[in-house]
PDB file of N, CA and C in Angstrom:
ATOM      1  N   UNK A  96      -3.065  13.953  29.884  1.00  0.00           N
ATOM      2  CA  UNK A  96      -2.582  13.534  28.407  1.00  0.00           C
ATOM      3  C   UNK A  96      -1.831  14.206  27.100  1.00  0.00           C
ATOM      4  N   UNK A  97      -1.332  13.847  26.399  1.00  0.00           N
ATOM      5  CA  UNK A  97      -0.812  15.264  25.045  1.00  0.00           C
ATOM      6  C   UNK A  97      -1.369  14.456  23.923  1.00  0.00           C
ATOM      7  N   UNK A  98      -1.965  16.270  23.664  1.00  0.00           N
ATOM      8  CA  UNK A  98      -1.918  15.976  21.993  1.00  0.00           C
ATOM      9  C   UNK A  98      -1.143  17.185  21.127  1.00  0.00           C
ATOM     10  N   UNK A  99      -0.756  16.220  20.196  1.00  0.00           N
ATOM     11  CA  UNK A  99       0.436  16.405  19.310  1.00  0.00           C
ATOM     12  C   UNK A  99      -0.331  16.872  18.137  1.00  0.00           C
ATOM     13  N   UNK A 100      -0.026  17.938  17.165  1.00  0.00           N
ATOM     14  CA  UNK A 100      -0.557  18.548  16.111  1.00  0.00           C
ATOM     15  C   UNK A 100       0.268  19.048  14.550  1.00  0.00           C
ATOM     16  N   UNK A 101       0.224  17.964  13.620  1.00  0.00           N
ATOM     17  CA  UNK A 101       1.501  17.998  12.789  1.00  0.00           C
ATOM     18  C   UNK A 101       0.544  18.983  12.142  1.00  0.00           C
ATOM     19  N   UNK A 102       1.634  19.841  10.806  1.00  0.00           N
ATOM     20  CA  UNK A 102       0.927  20.345   9.746  1.00  0.00           C
ATOM     21  C   UNK A 102       2.135  21.106   8.933  1.00  0.00           C
ATOM     22  N   UNK A 103       1.633  21.500   8.016  1.00  0.00           N
ATOM     23  CA  UNK A 103       3.156  22.016   7.316  1.00  0.00           C
ATOM     24  C   UNK A 103       3.086  20.999   6.057  1.00  0.00           C
ATOM     25  N   UNK A 104       2.653  19.885   5.548  1.00  0.00           N
ATOM     26  CA  UNK A 104       2.554  18.841   4.734  1.00  0.00           C
ATOM     27  C   UNK A 104       1.577  19.825   3.465  1.00  0.00           C
ATOM     28  N   UNK A 105       1.799  18.891   2.424  1.00  0.00           N
ATOM     29  CA  UNK A 105       1.063  19.598   1.321  1.00  0.00           C
ATOM     30  C   UNK A 105       2.009  18.596   0.093  1.00  0.00           C
ATOM     31  N   UNK A 106       1.656  19.264  -1.503  1.00  0.00           N
ATOM     32  CA  UNK A 106       2.061  18.899  -2.487  1.00  0.00           C
ATOM     33  C   UNK A 106       3.248  19.782  -3.031  1.00  0.00           C
ATOM     34  N   UNK A 107       4.357  19.275  -3.436  1.00  0.00           N
ATOM     35  CA  UNK A 107       5.452  19.723  -3.854  1.00  0.00           C
ATOM     36  C   UNK A 107       6.377  19.176  -4.737  1.00  0.00           C
ATOM     37  N   UNK A 108       6.895  19.807  -6.287  1.00  0.00           N
ATOM     38  CA  UNK A 108       7.678  19.160  -6.982  1.00  0.00           C
ATOM     39  C   UNK A 108       8.946  18.412  -6.515  1.00  0.00           C
ATOM     40  N   UNK A 109       9.354  17.482  -7.254  1.00  0.00           N
ATOM     41  CA  UNK A 109      10.710  17.052  -6.774  1.00  0.00           C
ATOM     42  C   UNK A 109      11.682  18.099  -6.934  1.00  0.00           C
ATOM     43  N   UNK A 110      12.446  18.097  -5.912  1.00  0.00           N
ATOM     44  CA  UNK A 110      13.511  19.107  -5.595  1.00  0.00           C
ATOM     45  C   UNK A 110      13.157  20.551  -4.795  1.00  0.00           C
ATOM     46  N   UNK A 111      12.085  20.318  -4.729  1.00  0.00           N
ATOM     47  CA  UNK A 111      11.684  21.325  -3.577  1.00  0.00           C
ATOM     48  C   UNK A 111      11.892  20.658  -2.139  1.00  0.00           C
ATOM     49  N   UNK A 112      11.388  22.139  -1.223  1.00  0.00           N
ATOM     50  CA  UNK A 112      11.375  22.142   0.134  1.00  0.00           C
ATOM     51  C   UNK A 112       9.718  21.887   0.980  1.00  0.00           C
ATOM     52  N   UNK A 113       9.593  21.963   1.639  1.00  0.00           N
ATOM     53  CA  UNK A 113       8.612  21.609   3.018  1.00  0.00           C
ATOM     54  C   UNK A 113       9.472  21.445   4.132  1.00  0.00           C
ATOM     55  N   UNK A 114       8.174  22.290   4.908  1.00  0.00           N
ATOM     56  CA  UNK A 114       8.396  22.717   7.158  1.00  0.00           C
ATOM     57  C   UNK A 114       7.792  22.200   7.168  1.00  0.00           C
ATOM     58  N   UNK A 115       7.504  21.062   7.977  1.00  0.00           N
ATOM     59  CA  UNK A 115       6.771  20.258   8.882  1.00  0.00           C
ATOM     60  C   UNK A 115       6.675  20.877   9.961  1.00  0.00           C
ATOM     61  N   UNK A 116       5.489  20.723  11.092  1.00  0.00           N
ATOM     62  CA  UNK A 116       5.966  21.580  12.369  1.00  0.00           C
ATOM     63  C   UNK A 116       4.978  20.256  13.084  1.00  0.00           C
ATOM     64  N   UNK A 117       4.881  20.544  14.491  1.00  0.00           N
ATOM     65  CA  UNK A 117       5.094  19.643  15.212  1.00  0.00           C
ATOM     66  C   UNK A 117       4.038  20.161  16.579  1.00  0.00           C
ATOM     67  N   UNK A 118       3.452  20.405  16.927  1.00  0.00           N
ATOM     68  CA  UNK A 118       2.773  21.217  18.308  1.00  0.00           C
ATOM     69  C   UNK A 118       2.222  20.220  19.354  1.00  0.00           C
ATOM     70  N   UNK A 119       3.062  20.446  20.355  1.00  0.00           N
ATOM     71  CA  UNK A 119       2.441  19.806  21.821  1.00  0.00           C
ATOM     72  C   UNK A 119       1.600  20.811  23.014  1.00  0.00           C
ATOM     73  N   UNK A 120       0.796  20.057  23.376  1.00  0.00           N
ATOM     74  CA  UNK A 120       0.142  20.883  24.237  1.00  0.00           C
ATOM     75  C   UNK A 120      -0.844  19.538  24.689  1.00  0.00           C
ATOM     76  N   UNK A 121      -1.156  20.445  26.162  1.00  0.00           N
ATOM     77  CA  UNK A 121      -1.892  19.101  27.465  1.00  0.00           C
ATOM     78  C   UNK A 121      -0.748  19.266  28.307  1.00  0.00           C
ATOM     79  N   UNK A 122      -1.099  17.943  28.552  1.00  0.00           N
ATOM     80  CA  UNK A 122      -0.071  17.537  30.043  1.00  0.00           C
ATOM     81  C   UNK A 122       1.257  17.204  29.751  1.00  0.00           C
ATOM     82  N   UNK A 123       1.845  18.456  29.350  1.00  0.00           N
ATOM     83  CA  UNK A 123       3.057  17.656  29.277  1.00  0.00           C
ATOM     84  C   UNK A 123       3.463  19.079  29.259  1.00  0.00           C
ATOM     85  N   UNK A 124       4.835  19.295  30.538  1.00  0.00           N
ATOM     86  CA  UNK A 124       5.772  20.328  30.800  1.00  0.00           C
ATOM     87  C   UNK A 124       6.737  21.006  30.073  1.00  0.00           C
ATOM     88  N   UNK A 125       7.603  20.218  28.954  1.00  0.00           N
ATOM     89  CA  UNK A 125       8.577  20.269  28.576  1.00  0.00           C
ATOM     90  C   UNK A 125       8.345  18.874  27.341  1.00  0.00           C
ATOM     91  N   UNK A 126       9.446  19.275  26.384  1.00  0.00           N
ATOM     92  CA  UNK A 126       9.943  18.352  25.015  1.00  0.00           C
ATOM     93  C   UNK A 126      10.427  17.827  25.365  1.00  0.00           C
ATOM     94  N   UNK A 127      10.211  15.860  25.308  1.00  0.00           N
ATOM     95  CA  UNK A 127      10.656  15.133  25.393  1.00  0.00           C
ATOM     96  C   UNK A 127      11.585  14.737  24.005  1.00  0.00           C
ATOM     97  N   UNK A 128      12.674  13.574  23.747  1.00  0.00           N
ATOM     98  CA  UNK A 128      13.117  13.412  23.202  1.00  0.00           C
ATOM     99  C   UNK A 128      11.627  13.053  21.802  1.00  0.00           C
ATOM    100  N   UNK A 129      12.189  13.531  20.835  1.00  0.00           N
ATOM    101  CA  UNK A 129      11.308  13.223  19.689  1.00  0.00           C
ATOM    102  C   UNK A 129      11.450  12.823  18.325  1.00  0.00           C
ATOM    103  N   UNK A 130      10.779  12.224  17.452  1.00  0.00           N
ATOM    104  CA  UNK A 130      10.605  11.517  16.406  1.00  0.00           C
ATOM    105  C   UNK A 130       9.749  12.087  15.252  1.00  0.00           C
ATOM    106  N   UNK A 131      10.152  11.455  13.946  1.00  0.00           N
ATOM    107  CA  UNK A 131       9.322  12.109  12.518  1.00  0.00           C
ATOM    108  C   UNK A 131       9.065  10.431  12.341  1.00  0.00           C
ATOM    109  N   UNK A 132       8.328  10.568  11.975  1.00  0.00           N
ATOM    110  CA  UNK A 132       8.147   8.861  10.944  1.00  0.00           C
ATOM    111  C   UNK A 132       7.312   9.021   9.732  1.00  0.00           C
ATOM    112  N   UNK A 133       7.187   8.610   8.568  1.00  0.00           N
ATOM    113  CA  UNK A 133       6.496   8.399   7.734  1.00  0.00           C
ATOM    114  C   UNK A 133       5.912   6.766   7.574  1.00  0.00           C
ATOM    115  N   UNK A 134       4.855   6.895   6.677  1.00  0.00           N
ATOM    116  CA  UNK A 134       4.888   5.641   5.965  1.00  0.00           C
ATOM    117  C   UNK A 134       3.518   6.251   5.137  1.00  0.00           C
ATOM    118  N   UNK A 135       4.013   5.128   4.020  1.00  0.00           N
ATOM    119  CA  UNK A 135       3.021   5.101   2.432  1.00  0.00           C
ATOM    120  C   UNK A 135       2.304   4.046   2.294  1.00  0.00           C
ATOM    121  N   UNK A 136       0.962   4.722   1.371  1.00  0.00           N
ATOM    122  CA  UNK A 136       0.294   3.064   1.375  1.00  0.00           C
ATOM    123  C   UNK A 136       0.889   1.976   0.584  1.00  0.00           C
ATOM    124  N   UNK A 137       0.327   0.934   1.687  1.00  0.00           N
ATOM    125  CA  UNK A 137       1.568  -0.376   1.476  1.00  0.00           C
ATOM    126  C   UNK A 137       3.063  -0.374   1.248  1.00  0.00           C
ATOM    127  N   UNK A 138       2.818   0.612   2.710  1.00  0.00           N
ATOM    128  CA  UNK A 138       4.587   0.156   3.172  1.00  0.00           C
ATOM    129  C   UNK A 138       4.256   0.005   4.778  1.00  0.00           C
ATOM    130  N   UNK A 139       5.932  -0.303   5.236  1.00  0.00           N
ATOM    131  CA  UNK A 139       5.689  -0.190   6.539  1.00  0.00           C
ATOM    132  C   UNK A 139       6.110   1.265   7.114  1.00  0.00           C
ATOM    133  N   UNK A 140       5.875   1.143   8.233  1.00  0.00           N
ATOM    134  CA  UNK A 140       6.093   2.814   9.103  1.00  0.00           C
ATOM    135  C   UNK A 140       7.352   2.766   9.258  1.00  0.00           C
ATOM    136  N   UNK A 141       8.184   3.902   9.031  1.00  0.00           N
ATOM    137  CA  UNK A 141       9.837   4.138   9.075  1.00  0.00           C
ATOM    138  C   UNK A 141       9.906   5.029   9.892  1.00  0.00           C
ATOM    139  N   UNK A 142      11.269   5.175  10.576  1.00  0.00           N
ATOM    140  CA  UNK A 142      11.524   6.119  11.115  1.00  0.00           C
ATOM    141  C   UNK A 142      12.244   7.151  10.530  1.00  0.00           C
ATOM    142  N   UNK A 143      12.420   8.553  10.464  1.00  0.00           N
ATOM    143  CA  UNK A 143      13.041   9.546   9.670  1.00  0.00           C
ATOM    144  C   UNK A 143      14.346  10.474  10.370  1.00  0.00           C
ATOM    145  N   UNK A 144      14.190  10.512  11.283  1.00  0.00           N
ATOM    146  CA  UNK A 144      14.127  11.232  12.097  1.00  0.00           C
ATOM    147  C   UNK A 144      14.239  11.222  13.846  1.00  0.00           C
ATOM    148  N   UNK A 145      15.240  11.743  14.213  1.00  0.00           N
ATOM    149  CA  UNK A 145      15.382  11.250  15.808  1.00  0.00           C
ATOM    150  C   UNK A 145      15.466  12.331  16.619  1.00  0.00           C
ATOM    151  N   UNK A 146      15.395  13.124  17.628  1.00  0.00           N
ATOM    152  CA  UNK A 146      16.124  14.069  18.281  1.00  0.00           C
ATOM    153  C   UNK A 146      16.432  13.674  20.130  1.00  0.00           C
ATOM    154  N   UNK A 147      17.395  13.678  20.680  1.00  0.00           N
ATOM    155  CA  UNK A 147      17.342  13.652  22.180  1.00  0.00           C
ATOM    156  C   UNK A 147      17.053  15.171  22.424  1.00  0.00           C
ATOM    157  N   UNK A 148      16.881  14.710  24.033  1.00  0.00           N
ATOM    158  CA  UNK A 148      17.182  15.756  25.407  1.00  0.00           C
ATOM    159  C   UNK A 148      17.950  17.083  24.744  1.00  0.00           C
ATOM    160  N   UNK A 149      19.366  16.608  24.531  1.00  0.00           N
ATOM    161  CA  UNK A 149      20.503  17.340  24.505  1.00  0.00           C
ATOM    162  C   UNK A 149      20.539  17.767  23.034  1.00  0.00           C
ATOM    163  N   UNK A 150      19.667  17.450  22.447  1.00  0.00           N
ATOM    164  CA  UNK A 150      20.264  17.968  20.645  1.00  0.00           C
ATOM    165  C   UNK A 150      20.420  17.390  19.706  1.00  0.00           C
ATOM    166  N   UNK A 151      21.036  16.206  19.983  1.00  0.00           N
ATOM    167  CA  UNK A 151      21.827  15.095  18.956  1.00  0.00           C
ATOM    168  C   UNK A 151      20.873  14.640  17.824  1.00  0.00           C
ATOM    169  N   UNK A 152      20.866  14.596  16.483  1.00  0.00           N
ATOM    170  CA  UNK A 152      20.381  13.815  16.113  1.00  0.00           C
ATOM    171  C   UNK A 152      20.334  13.489  14.551  1.00  0.00           C
ATOM    172  N   UNK A 153      19.470  11.697  14.751  1.00  0.00           N
ATOM    173  CA  UNK A 153      19.840  11.002  13.462  1.00  0.00           C
ATOM    174  C   UNK A 153      18.989  10.895  12.822  1.00  0.00           C
ATOM    175  N   UNK A 154      19.624  10.199  11.458  1.00  0.00           N
ATOM    176  CA  UNK A 154      19.057  10.101  10.390  1.00  0.00           C
ATOM    177  C   UNK A 154      18.184   8.869   9.899  1.00  0.00           C
ATOM    178  N   UNK A 155      17.577   8.345   9.046  1.00  0.00           N
ATOM    179  CA  UNK A 155      17.662   7.193   8.283  1.00  0.00           C
ATOM    180  C   UNK A 155      18.240   7.629   7.517  1.00  0.00           C
ATOM    181  N   UNK A 156      19.072   7.374   6.660  1.00  0.00           N
ATOM    182  CA  UNK A 156      20.477   6.637   5.641  1.00  0.00           C
ATOM    183  C   UNK A 156      19.276   7.665   4.471  1.00  0.00           C
ATOM    184  N   UNK A 157      18.021   7.589   3.953  1.00  0.00           N
ATOM    185  CA  UNK A 157      17.429   7.994   2.950  1.00  0.00           C
ATOM    186  C   UNK A 157      17.317   9.697   2.965  1.00  0.00           C
ATOM    187  N   UNK A 158      17.373   9.803   4.463  1.00  0.00           N
ATOM    188  CA  UNK A 158      16.911  10.877   4.671  1.00  0.00           C
ATOM    189  C   UNK A 158      18.653  12.122   4.731  1.00  0.00           C
ATOM    190  N   UNK A 159      19.350  11.163   5.200  1.00  0.00           N
ATOM    191  CA  UNK A 159      20.758  12.456   5.254  1.00  0.00           C
ATOM    192  C   UNK A 159      21.014  13.078   4.768  1.00  0.00           C
ATOM    193  N   UNK A 160      21.399  14.244   4.885  1.00  0.00           N
ATOM    194  CA  UNK A 160      21.901  15.271   4.081  1.00  0.00           C
ATOM    195  C   UNK A 160      20.745  15.748   3.139  1.00  0.00           C
ATOM    196  N   UNK A 161      19.812  15.634   3.835  1.00  0.00           N
ATOM    197  CA  UNK A 161      17.910  16.045   2.866  1.00  0.00           C
ATOM    198  C   UNK A 161      17.429  17.030   3.832  1.00  0.00           C
ATOM    199  N   UNK A 162      17.103  15.759   5.295  1.00  0.00           N
ATOM    200  CA  UNK A 162      16.432  16.439   6.624  1.00  0.00           C
ATOM    201  C   UNK A 162      16.800  17.062   7.316  1.00  0.00           C
ATOM    202  N   UNK A 163      16.258  17.843   8.379  1.00  0.00           N
ATOM    203  CA  UNK A 163      16.787  18.451   9.288  1.00  0.00           C
ATOM    204  C   UNK A 163      15.995  18.257  10.350  1.00  0.00           C
ATOM    205  N   UNK A 164      15.931  17.411  12.215  1.00  0.00           N
ATOM    206  CA  UNK A 164      14.936  17.784  12.809  1.00  0.00           C
ATOM    207  C   UNK A 164      15.483  19.221  13.773  1.00  0.00           C
ATOM    208  N   UNK A 165      14.511  19.778  14.180  1.00  0.00           N
ATOM    209  CA  UNK A 165      15.269  20.535  15.123  1.00  0.00           C
ATOM    210  C   UNK A 165      13.486  21.013  15.933  1.00  0.00           C
ATOM    211  N   UNK A 166      14.210  21.461  17.240  1.00  0.00           N
ATOM    212  CA  UNK A 166      12.988  21.700  18.405  1.00  0.00           C
ATOM    213  C   UNK A 166      12.944  23.465  18.989  1.00  0.00           C
ATOM    214  N   UNK A 167      11.952  23.656  19.513  1.00  0.00           N
ATOM    215  CA  UNK A 167      11.499  25.091  19.995  1.00  0.00           C
ATOM    216  C   UNK A 167      11.138  24.725  21.243  1.00  0.00           C
ATOM    217  N   UNK A 168      12.205  24.809  22.483  1.00  0.00           N
ATOM    218  CA  UNK A 168      11.644  24.245  23.413  1.00  0.00           C
ATOM    219  C   UNK A 168      10.969  25.440  24.425  1.00  0.00           C
ATOM    220  N   UNK A 169      11.017  25.922  24.593  1.00  0.00           N
ATOM    221  CA  UNK A 169      10.129  27.493  24.619  1.00  0.00           C
ATOM    222  C   UNK A 169       8.187  27.280  23.724  1.00  0.00           C
ATOM    223  N   UNK A 170       8.542  26.733  23.159  1.00  0.00           N
ATOM    224  CA  UNK A 170       7.006  25.965  22.330  1.00  0.00           C
ATOM    225  C   UNK A 170       6.738  25.476  22.346  1.00  0.00           C
ATOM    226  N   UNK A 171       7.202  24.158  23.096  1.00  0.00           N
ATOM    227  CA  UNK A 171       6.792  22.927  22.902  1.00  0.00           C
ATOM    228  C   UNK A 171       6.538  22.408  21.409  1.00  0.00           C
ATOM    229  N   UNK A 172       7.520  22.717  20.231  1.00  0.00           N
ATOM    230  CA  UNK A 172       7.241  22.465  18.981  1.00  0.00           C
ATOM    231  C   UNK A 172       8.602  21.752  18.782  1.00  0.00           C
ATOM    232  N   UNK A 173       8.088  21.062  17.561  1.00  0.00           N
ATOM    233  CA  UNK A 173       8.913  20.152  16.658  1.00  0.00           C
ATOM    234  C   UNK A 173       9.220  20.130  15.271  1.00  0.00           C
ATOM    235  N   UNK A 174      10.556  20.494  14.524  1.00  0.00           N
ATOM    236  CA  UNK A 174      10.492  20.616  13.176  1.00  0.00           C
ATOM    237  C   UNK A 174      10.810  20.022  12.024  1.00  0.00           C
ATOM    238  N   UNK A 175      11.038  19.730  11.088  1.00  0.00           N
ATOM    239  CA  UNK A 175      11.275  18.810  10.124  1.00  0.00           C
ATOM    240  C   UNK A 175      11.263  19.488   9.023  1.00  0.00           C
ATOM    241  N   UNK A 176      12.547  20.119   8.315  1.00  0.00           N
ATOM    242  CA  UNK A 176      13.259  20.514   7.666  1.00  0.00           C
ATOM    243  C   UNK A 176      13.555  19.621   6.201  1.00  0.00           C
ATOM    244  N   UNK A 177      12.444  19.640   5.099  1.00  0.00           N
ATOM    245  CA  UNK A 177      12.975  18.911   3.823  1.00  0.00           C
ATOM    246  C   UNK A 177      13.240  19.010   2.523  1.00  0.00           C
ATOM    247  N   UNK A 178      14.287  19.141   2.136  1.00  0.00           N
ATOM    248  CA  UNK A 178      14.911  19.244   1.116  1.00  0.00           C
ATOM    249  C   UNK A 178      15.436  18.755   0.153  1.00  0.00           C
ATOM    250  N   UNK A 179      15.314  19.419  -0.865  1.00  0.00           N
ATOM    251  CA  UNK A 179      15.686  18.239  -2.294  1.00  0.00           C
ATOM    252  C   UNK A 179      14.576  17.373  -1.924  1.00  0.00           C
ATOM    253  N   UNK A 180      13.608  17.349  -1.703  1.00  0.00           N
ATOM    254  CA  UNK A 180      12.603  16.245  -1.789  1.00  0.00           C
ATOM    255  C   UNK A 180      12.403  15.409  -3.150  1.00  0.00           C
ATOM    256  N   UNK A 181      12.251  13.943  -3.146  1.00  0.00           N
ATOM    257  CA  UNK A 181      12.146  13.113  -4.106  1.00  0.00           C
ATOM    258  C   UNK A 181      10.326  12.298  -4.074  1.00  0.00           C
ATOM    259  N   UNK A 182      10.021  11.876  -4.920  1.00  0.00           N
ATOM    260  CA  UNK A 182       8.970  11.137  -5.671  1.00  0.00           C
ATOM    261  C   UNK A 182       8.531   9.949  -3.974  1.00  0.00           C
ATOM    262  N   UNK A 183      10.025   9.267  -3.633  1.00  0.00           N
ATOM    263  CA  UNK A 183       9.930   8.459  -2.671  1.00  0.00           C
ATOM    264  C   UNK A 183       9.710   8.724  -1.321  1.00  0.00           C
ATOM    265  N   UNK A 184       9.067  10.191  -1.471  1.00  0.00           N
ATOM    266  CA  UNK A 184       9.880  11.054   0.335  1.00  0.00           C
ATOM    267  C   UNK A 184       7.816  10.944  -0.026  1.00  0.00           C
ATOM    268  N   UNK A 185       6.874  10.790  -0.920  1.00  0.00           N
ATOM    269  CA  UNK A 185       5.600  10.892  -0.572  1.00  0.00           C
ATOM    270  C   UNK A 185       4.955  10.131   0.802  1.00  0.00           C
ATOM    271  N   UNK A 186       4.437  10.340   1.406  1.00  0.00           N
ATOM    272  CA  UNK A 186       3.907   9.343   2.641  1.00  0.00           C
ATOM    273  C   UNK A 186       3.255  10.606   3.928  1.00  0.00           C
ATOM    274  N   UNK A 187       2.470  10.066   4.752  1.00  0.00           N
ATOM    275  CA  UNK A 187       2.216  10.446   5.799  1.00  0.00           C
ATOM    276  C   UNK A 187       3.141  10.593   6.874  1.00  0.00           C
ATOM    277  N   UNK A 188       2.910  11.908   7.650  1.00  0.00           N
ATOM    278  CA  UNK A 188       4.359  11.748   8.338  1.00  0.00           C
ATOM    279  C   UNK A 188       3.546  12.562   9.604  1.00  0.00           C
ATOM    280  N   UNK A 189       4.660  11.531  11.129  1.00  0.00           N
ATOM    281  CA  UNK A 189       3.530  11.391  11.995  1.00  0.00           C
ATOM    282  C   UNK A 189       4.919  11.713  12.954  1.00  0.00           C
ATOM    283  N   UNK A 190       4.236  12.567  14.134  1.00  0.00           N
ATOM    284  CA  UNK A 190       5.125  13.275  14.970  1.00  0.00           C
ATOM    285  C   UNK A 190       5.031  12.275  16.134  1.00  0.00           C
ATOM    286  N   UNK A 191       6.262  11.780  17.032  1.00  0.00           N
ATOM    287  CA  UNK A 191       6.083  11.091  18.375  1.00  0.00           C
ATOM    288  C   UNK A 191       7.080  11.918  19.485  1.00  0.00           C
ATOM    289  N   UNK A 192       6.313  12.526  20.390  1.00  0.00           N
ATOM    290  CA  UNK A 192       6.537  12.932  21.791  1.00  0.00           C
ATOM    291  C   UNK A 192       6.417  12.201  22.639  1.00  0.00           C
ATOM    292  N   UNK A 193       7.492  11.255  23.074  1.00  0.00           N
ATOM    293  CA  UNK A 193       7.417  10.713  24.819  1.00  0.00           C
ATOM    294  C   UNK A 193       5.947   9.556  24.383  1.00  0.00           C
ATOM    295  N   UNK A 194       5.889   8.838  23.050  1.00  0.00           N
ATOM    296  CA  UNK A 194       5.171   7.960  23.098  1.00  0.00           C
ATOM    297  C   UNK A 194       3.526   8.759  22.159  1.00  0.00           C
ATOM    298  N   UNK A 195       3.354   9.558  22.615  1.00  0.00           N
ATOM    299  CA  UNK A 195       2.047  10.156  21.694  1.00  0.00           C
ATOM    300  C   UNK A 195       2.158  10.941  20.481  1.00  0.00           C
ATOM    301  N   UNK A 196       1.066  10.868  19.673  1.00  0.00           N
ATOM    302  CA  UNK A 196       1.143  10.187  18.439  1.00  0.00           C
ATOM    303  C   UNK A 196       0.302  11.570  17.847  1.00  0.00           C
ATOM    304  N   UNK A 197       0.437  12.346  16.769  1.00  0.00           N
ATOM    305  CA  UNK A 197      -0.735  13.259  16.583  1.00  0.00           C
ATOM    306  C   UNK A 197      -1.591  12.104  14.457  1.00  0.00           C
ATOM    307  N   UNK A 198      -2.373  13.044  14.595  1.00  0.00           N
ATOM    308  CA  UNK A 198      -2.860  12.534  13.072  1.00  0.00           C
ATOM    309  C   UNK A 198      -2.216  12.701  11.925  1.00  0.00           C
ATOM    310  N   UNK A 199      -0.852  13.162  11.695  1.00  0.00           N
ATOM    311  CA  UNK A 199      -0.363  12.841  10.883  1.00  0.00           C
ATOM    312  C   UNK A 199      -0.450  14.502   9.789  1.00  0.00           C
ATOM    313  N   UNK A 200       0.267  14.493   8.541  1.00  0.00           N
ATOM    314  CA  UNK A 200       0.328  15.359   7.544  1.00  0.00           C
ATOM    315  C   UNK A 200       0.992  14.699   6.815  1.00  0.00           C
ATOM    316  N   UNK A 201      -0.096  14.724   5.207  1.00  0.00           N
ATOM    317  CA  UNK A 201       0.345  14.208   3.998  1.00  0.00           C
ATOM    318  C   UNK A 201       1.267  14.955   3.322  1.00  0.00           C
ATOM    319  N   UNK A 202       2.361  14.778   2.670  1.00  0.00           N
ATOM    320  CA  UNK A 202       3.481  15.101   1.972  1.00  0.00           C
ATOM    321  C   UNK A 202       3.544  14.194   0.450  1.00  0.00           C
ATOM    322  N   UNK A 203       3.302  14.933  -0.435  1.00  0.00           N
ATOM    323  CA  UNK A 203       3.240  14.294  -1.654  1.00  0.00           C
ATOM    324  C   UNK A 203       3.986  15.117  -2.646  1.00  0.00           C
ATOM    325  N   UNK A 204       5.020  14.286  -3.108  1.00  0.00           N
ATOM    326  CA  UNK A 204       5.857  14.981  -3.837  1.00  0.00           C
ATOM    327  C   UNK A 204       6.157  14.143  -5.533  1.00  0.00           C
ATOM    328  N   UNK A 205       5.509  14.881  -6.444  1.00  0.00           N
ATOM    329  CA  UNK A 205       5.494  14.141  -7.966  1.00  0.00           C
ATOM    330  C   UNK A 205       5.563  15.425  -8.809  1.00  0.00           C
ATOM    331  N   UNK A 206       5.624  15.285  -9.734  1.00  0.00           N
ATOM    332  CA  UNK A 206       5.618  15.906 -10.873  1.00  0.00           C
ATOM    333  C   UNK A 206       4.499  16.477 -11.820  1.00  0.00           C
TER     334      UNK A 206
END
């Protein structure tokens, strides 16, 4: 089994920044391609960012120019840097590595 633990969420004012972390542990020898999803109450789950084994990244249109996904392969860590946050970004954010999911971390953007 693989365990994932998201952290770094919290409350921030519009225009602020947060850096989310996802730590992978257990039966995993290296990071695979990774994704960040988010889901708000009453909303469907959406893919926010994805990164391939070669390091190529893609983003949802709503996140382009504001979010950056990255990895630290030596530490089995995945990150999501979020800048210029908007109230619409409020959601629980989940990390997905090799189809294993964490419990999520809550991000709240409000004034």
